[in-house]
PDB file of C-alpha atoms in Angstrom:
ATOM      1  CA  MET A   1     138.823  97.397 138.671  1.00 87.00           C
ATOM      2  CA  PRO A   2     140.531 100.783 138.137  1.00 92.00           C
ATOM      3  CA  TRP A   3     142.170 102.356 141.192  1.00 92.00           C
ATOM      4  CA  PRO A   4     139.563 105.129 141.664  1.00 94.00           C
ATOM      5  CA  GLY A   5     136.992 102.405 142.302  1.00 94.00           C
ATOM      6  CA  TYR A   6     139.060 101.110 145.219  1.00 94.00           C
ATOM      7  CA  VAL A   7     139.532 104.659 146.505  1.00 95.00           C
ATOM      8  CA  PHE A   8     135.811 105.429 146.488  1.00 96.00           C
ATOM      9  CA  ALA A   9     135.006 102.050 148.022  1.00 95.00           C
ATOM     10  CA  GLY A  10     137.505 102.788 150.808  1.00 93.00           C
ATOM     11  CA  ILE A  11     135.996 106.229 151.362  1.00 95.00           C
ATOM     12  CA  ALA A  12     132.523 104.688 151.537  1.00 95.00           C
ATOM     13  CA  VAL A  13     133.653 102.114 154.113  1.00 90.00           C
ATOM     14  CA  VAL A  14     135.360 104.762 156.254  1.00 87.00           C
ATOM     15  CA  TRP A  15     132.279 107.001 156.030  1.00 89.00           C
ATOM     16  CA  PHE A  16     129.978 104.118 156.989  1.00 89.00           C
ATOM     17  CA  LEU A  17     132.113 103.154 159.990  1.00 84.00           C
ATOM     18  CA  GLY A  18     132.326 106.788 161.067  1.00 81.00           C
ATOM     19  CA  PHE A  19     128.585 107.207 160.646  1.00 82.00           C
ATOM     20  CA  ARG A  20     127.817 104.159 162.762  1.00 81.00           C
ATOM     21  CA  SER A  21     129.281 104.333 166.231  1.00 75.00           C
ATOM     22  CA  ILE A  22     132.692 104.232 167.770  1.00 72.00           C
ATOM     23  CA  HIS A  23     131.970 100.652 168.879  1.00 78.00           C
ATOM     24  CA  VAL A  24     131.622  99.346 165.313  1.00 81.00           C
ATOM     25  CA  GLY A  25     134.818 101.090 164.187  1.00 80.00           C
ATOM     26  CA  ALA A  26     136.704  99.813 167.234  1.00 79.00           C
ATOM     27  CA  LYS A  27     135.596  96.235 166.574  1.00 86.00           C
ATOM     28  CA  ILE A  28     136.630  96.396 162.912  1.00 87.00           C
ATOM     29  CA  LEU A  29     139.944  97.984 163.879  1.00 85.00           C
ATOM     30  CA  ALA A  30     140.535  95.278 166.493  1.00 88.00           C
ATOM     31  CA  VAL A  31     140.000  92.526 163.915  1.00 93.00           C
ATOM     32  CA  LEU A  32     142.339  94.195 161.417  1.00 90.00           C
ATOM     33  CA  LEU A  33     145.054  94.817 164.032  1.00 89.00           C
ATOM     34  CA  ILE A  34     144.871  91.222 165.233  1.00 93.00           C
ATOM     35  CA  ALA A  35     145.147  89.990 161.643  1.00 93.00           C
ATOM     36  CA  GLU A  36     148.135  92.269 160.967  1.00 90.00           C
ATOM     37  CA  THR A  37     149.887  91.160 164.141  1.00 92.00           C
ATOM     38  CA  ALA A  38     149.194  87.486 163.395  1.00 94.00           C
ATOM     39  CA  ILE A  39     150.680  87.784 159.889  1.00 93.00           C
ATOM     40  CA  LEU A  40     153.801  89.484 161.231  1.00 94.00           C
ATOM     41  CA  VAL A  41     154.161  86.903 164.025  1.00 95.00           C
ATOM     42  CA  LEU A  42     153.830  84.116 161.436  1.00 95.00           C
ATOM     43  CA  LEU A  43     156.564  85.688 159.312  1.00 95.00           C
ATOM     44  CA  ALA A  44     158.830  86.343 162.298  1.00 95.00           C
ATOM     45  CA  GLY A  45     158.370  82.806 163.597  1.00 96.00           C
ATOM     46  CA  ALA A  46     159.232  81.284 160.229  1.00 96.00           C
ATOM     47  CA  ILE A  47     162.366  83.413 159.875  1.00 95.00           C
ATOM     48  CA  LEU A  48     163.497  82.653 163.424  1.00 95.00           C
ATOM     49  CA  LEU A  49     162.859  78.908 163.024  1.00 95.00           C
ATOM     50  CA  LYS A  50     164.862  78.792 159.791  1.00 94.00           C
ATOM     51  CA  GLY A  51     167.644  80.920 161.265  1.00 91.00           C
ATOM     52  CA  GLY A  52     167.448  83.739 158.758  1.00 88.00           C
ATOM     53  CA  SER A  53     169.675  84.074 155.731  1.00 86.00           C
ATOM     54  CA  ASP A  54     173.060  83.937 157.474  1.00 85.00           C
ATOM     55  CA  GLY A  55     172.067  82.951 160.987  1.00 87.00           C
ATOM     56  CA  LEU A  56     170.671  85.249 163.649  1.00 89.00           C
ATOM     57  CA  SER A  57     172.738  88.236 164.720  1.00 87.00           C
ATOM     58  CA  LEU A  58     172.290  91.373 166.814  1.00 88.00           C
ATOM     59  CA  THR A  59     174.693  93.353 164.629  1.00 85.00           C
ATOM     60  CA  SER A  60     171.808  95.630 163.597  1.00 82.00           C
ATOM     61  CA  PHE A  61     171.714  97.032 167.128  1.00 83.00           C
ATOM     62  CA  ALA A  62     175.442  97.796 167.361  1.00 83.00           C
ATOM     63  CA  PRO A  63     175.985 101.443 168.359  1.00 86.00           C
ATOM     64  CA  SER A  64     178.010 102.001 165.187  1.00 82.00           C
ATOM     65  CA  ASN A  65     174.920 101.055 163.153  1.00 77.00           C
ATOM     66  CA  VAL A  66     172.361 102.912 165.259  1.00 77.00           C
ATOM     67  CA  PHE A  67     174.108 106.213 166.018  1.00 82.00           C
ATOM     68  CA  THR A  68     175.015 107.384 162.529  1.00 81.00           C
ATOM     69  CA  SER A  69     173.886 110.348 160.506  1.00 82.00           C
ATOM     70  CA  LYS A  70     172.096 107.943 158.132  1.00 80.00           C
ATOM     71  CA  MET A  71     169.677 107.001 160.929  1.00 79.00           C
ATOM     72  CA  ALA A  72     168.262 110.522 161.344  1.00 82.00           C
ATOM     73  CA  ALA A  73     165.608 110.151 158.639  1.00 84.00           C
ATOM     74  CA  PRO A  74     164.439 106.629 159.607  1.00 79.00           C
ATOM     75  CA  LEU A  75     164.248 107.561 163.295  1.00 79.00           C
ATOM     76  CA  GLY A  76     162.345 110.734 162.417  1.00 83.00           C
ATOM     77  CA  LEU A  77     159.923 108.684 160.335  1.00 82.00           C
ATOM     78  CA  ALA A  78     159.531 106.151 163.152  1.00 77.00           C
ATOM     79  CA  THR A  79     158.767 108.962 165.593  1.00 78.00           C
ATOM     80  CA  ALA A  80     156.246 110.475 163.185  1.00 80.00           C
ATOM     81  CA  ALA A  81     154.547 107.081 162.911  1.00 75.00           C
ATOM     82  CA  PHE A  82     153.324 107.552 166.467  1.00 71.00           C
ATOM     83  CA  ILE A  83     151.465 110.752 165.615  1.00 72.00           C
ATOM     84  CA  GLY A  84     147.853 110.106 166.438  1.00 69.00           C
ATOM     85  CA  PHE A  85     148.407 107.992 169.547  1.00 66.00           C
ATOM     86  CA  GLU A  86     146.696 110.749 171.502  1.00 67.00           C
ATOM     87  CA  ALA A  87     143.443 109.601 169.881  1.00 69.00           C
ATOM     88  CA  THR A  88     143.027 107.259 172.844  1.00 69.00           C
ATOM     89  CA  VAL A  89     141.329 110.202 174.542  1.00 72.00           C
ATOM     90  CA  LEU A  90     138.346 109.500 172.272  1.00 73.00           C
ATOM     91  CA  TYR A  91     137.704 106.357 174.310  1.00 71.00           C
ATOM     92  CA  ARG A  92     137.683 108.271 177.606  1.00 76.00           C
ATOM     93  CA  GLU A  93     133.925 108.098 178.084  1.00 76.00           C
ATOM     94  CA  GLU A  94     133.989 104.339 177.444  1.00 76.00           C
ATOM     95  CA  ALA A  95     136.374 103.605 180.331  1.00 76.00           C
ATOM     96  CA  ARG A  96     135.341 102.908 183.918  1.00 83.00           C
ATOM     97  CA  ASP A  97     138.268 104.843 185.377  1.00 86.00           C
ATOM     98  CA  PRO A  98     139.394 107.128 182.545  1.00 83.00           C
ATOM     99  CA  ASP A  99     142.027 108.987 184.564  1.00 85.00           C
ATOM    100  CA  ARG A 100     143.918 105.753 185.074  1.00 87.00           C
ATOM    101  CA  ALA A 101     142.865 103.554 182.154  1.00 83.00           C
ATOM    102  CA  VAL A 102     143.415 105.944 179.224  1.00 83.00           C
ATOM    103  CA  PRO A 103     147.018 106.923 180.037  1.00 84.00           C
ATOM    104  CA  ARG A 104     147.875 103.316 180.887  1.00 87.00           C
ATOM    105  CA  ALA A 105     146.398 102.073 177.618  1.00 83.00           C
ATOM    106  CA  MET A 106     148.228 104.749 175.643  1.00 82.00           C
ATOM    107  CA  TYR A 107     151.619 103.995 177.214  1.00 86.00           C
ATOM    108  CA  LEU A 108     151.133 100.248 176.807  1.00 87.00           C
ATOM    109  CA  ALA A 109     150.105 100.648 173.169  1.00 83.00           C
ATOM    110  CA  VAL A 110     153.075 102.877 172.319  1.00 82.00           C
ATOM    111  CA  ALA A 111     155.494 100.544 174.144  1.00 88.00           C
ATOM    112  CA  PHE A 112     154.065  97.447 172.464  1.00 88.00           C
ATOM    113  CA  LEU A 113     154.104  99.002 168.998  1.00 84.00           C
ATOM    114  CA  GLY A 114     157.620 100.332 169.395  1.00 84.00           C
ATOM    115  CA  LEU A 115     159.023  97.026 170.634  1.00 91.00           C
ATOM    116  CA  PHE A 116     157.008  94.825 168.285  1.00 92.00           C
ATOM    117  CA  TYR A 117     157.863  96.744 165.125  1.00 88.00           C
ATOM    118  CA  THR A 118     161.527  96.996 166.163  1.00 88.00           C
ATOM    119  CA  PHE A 119     161.496  93.211 166.519  1.00 94.00           C
ATOM    120  CA  VAL A 120     159.780  92.732 163.140  1.00 93.00           C
ATOM    121  CA  VAL A 121     162.271  94.990 161.356  1.00 90.00           C
ATOM    122  CA  TRP A 122     165.169  93.131 162.992  1.00 93.00           C
ATOM    123  CA  VAL A 123     163.655  89.830 161.851  1.00 95.00           C
ATOM    124  CA  ILE A 124     163.310  91.153 158.283  1.00 93.00           C
ATOM    125  CA  VAL A 125     166.973  92.167 158.343  1.00 92.00           C
ATOM    126  CA  GLN A 126     167.779  88.607 159.451  1.00 94.00           C
ATOM    127  CA  ALA A 127     165.681  87.245 156.572  1.00 94.00           C
ATOM    128  CA  PHE A 128     167.978  88.910 154.033  1.00 93.00           C
ATOM    129  CA  GLY A 129     171.171  88.892 156.075  1.00 90.00           C
ATOM    130  CA  ASN A 130     172.966  91.824 157.653  1.00 85.00           C
ATOM    131  CA  ASP A 131     174.987  92.475 154.503  1.00 83.00           C
ATOM    132  CA  ASN A 132     172.128  92.112 152.000  1.00 88.00           C
ATOM    133  CA  ALA A 133     169.189  93.783 153.754  1.00 87.00           C
ATOM    134  CA  VAL A 134     170.021  97.315 152.626  1.00 84.00           C
ATOM    135  CA  ALA A 135     170.515  96.169 149.032  1.00 88.00           C
ATOM    136  CA  ALA A 136     167.187  94.298 149.101  1.00 89.00           C
ATOM    137  CA  ALA A 137     165.416  97.370 150.481  1.00 86.00           C
ATOM    138  CA  ALA A 138     167.041  99.639 147.902  1.00 87.00           C
ATOM    139  CA  GLN A 139     166.149  97.289 145.057  1.00 89.00           C
ATOM    140  CA  ASN A 140     162.439  96.996 145.825  1.00 86.00           C
ATOM    141  CA  PRO A 141     161.314  98.284 149.236  1.00 85.00           C
ATOM    142  CA  ALA A 142     157.606  97.711 148.559  1.00 84.00           C
ATOM    143  CA  GLU A 143     158.165  93.993 147.986  1.00 88.00           C
ATOM    144  CA  MET A 144     160.640  93.289 150.785  1.00 89.00           C
ATOM    145  CA  PHE A 145     158.110  91.804 153.230  1.00 90.00           C
ATOM    146  CA  PHE A 146     156.353  89.853 150.465  1.00 92.00           C
ATOM    147  CA  THR A 147     159.680  88.426 149.284  1.00 91.00           C
ATOM    148  CA  ALA A 148     160.530  87.345 152.833  1.00 93.00           C
ATOM    149  CA  MET A 149     157.037  85.908 153.322  1.00 93.00           C
ATOM    150  CA  THR A 150     157.294  83.874 150.108  1.00 92.00           C
ATOM    151  CA  ARG A 151     160.802  82.670 150.932  1.00 92.00           C
ATOM    152  CA  TYR A 152     160.188  81.689 154.568  1.00 94.00           C
ATOM    153  CA  VAL A 153     156.465  80.901 154.795  1.00 93.00           C
ATOM    154  CA  GLY A 154     155.570  79.912 151.248  1.00 90.00           C
ATOM    155  CA  ASP A 155     153.702  81.070 148.164  1.00 88.00           C
ATOM    156  CA  TRP A 156     150.332  80.401 149.797  1.00 88.00           C
ATOM    157  CA  ALA A 157     150.949  83.298 152.206  1.00 85.00           C
ATOM    158  CA  THR A 158     151.452  85.924 149.500  1.00 85.00           C
ATOM    159  CA  THR A 159     149.447  84.707 146.526  1.00 75.00           C
ATOM    160  CA  SER A 160     146.116  86.497 146.333  1.00 59.00           C
ATOM    161  CA  SER A 161     144.518  83.508 144.588  1.00 52.00           C
ATOM    162  CA  ALA A 162     144.970  81.518 147.815  1.00 46.00           C
ATOM    163  CA  PHE A 163     142.221  83.603 149.388  1.00 47.00           C
TER     164      PHE A 163
END
């Protein structure tokens, strides 16, 4: 199917979920987030069990690697990724104690996402090795996770015909 068909189908799904109620959208979102997290945990577990490309190392977190001018753009992008977290206010009327529950949920969500995605990126670096991760990302950044998934989990995890 041509790409505009997928675009209009996506728009129709988003419209339908928005037209329904916040409960339907929240349930669909919960299923998708659980699936995403499960896939990333599967990949991380496989990489950790196999020891990565060159063994596991915390070199990625060395101050000389983190506090460089080259990290300004990625850290800015990571910060921008959290834009929209204030949308938790939409669920205020659904909570029993909104003054306590909404801020707590927001802080927990931001902390979990920050830590979890930092862990996943570290694991992906381990999948390619500290010396080869940048080259792999520069060569084909869109395929980096799929390459790691195929290498560490197997073809069944990335082949669309498996589903």
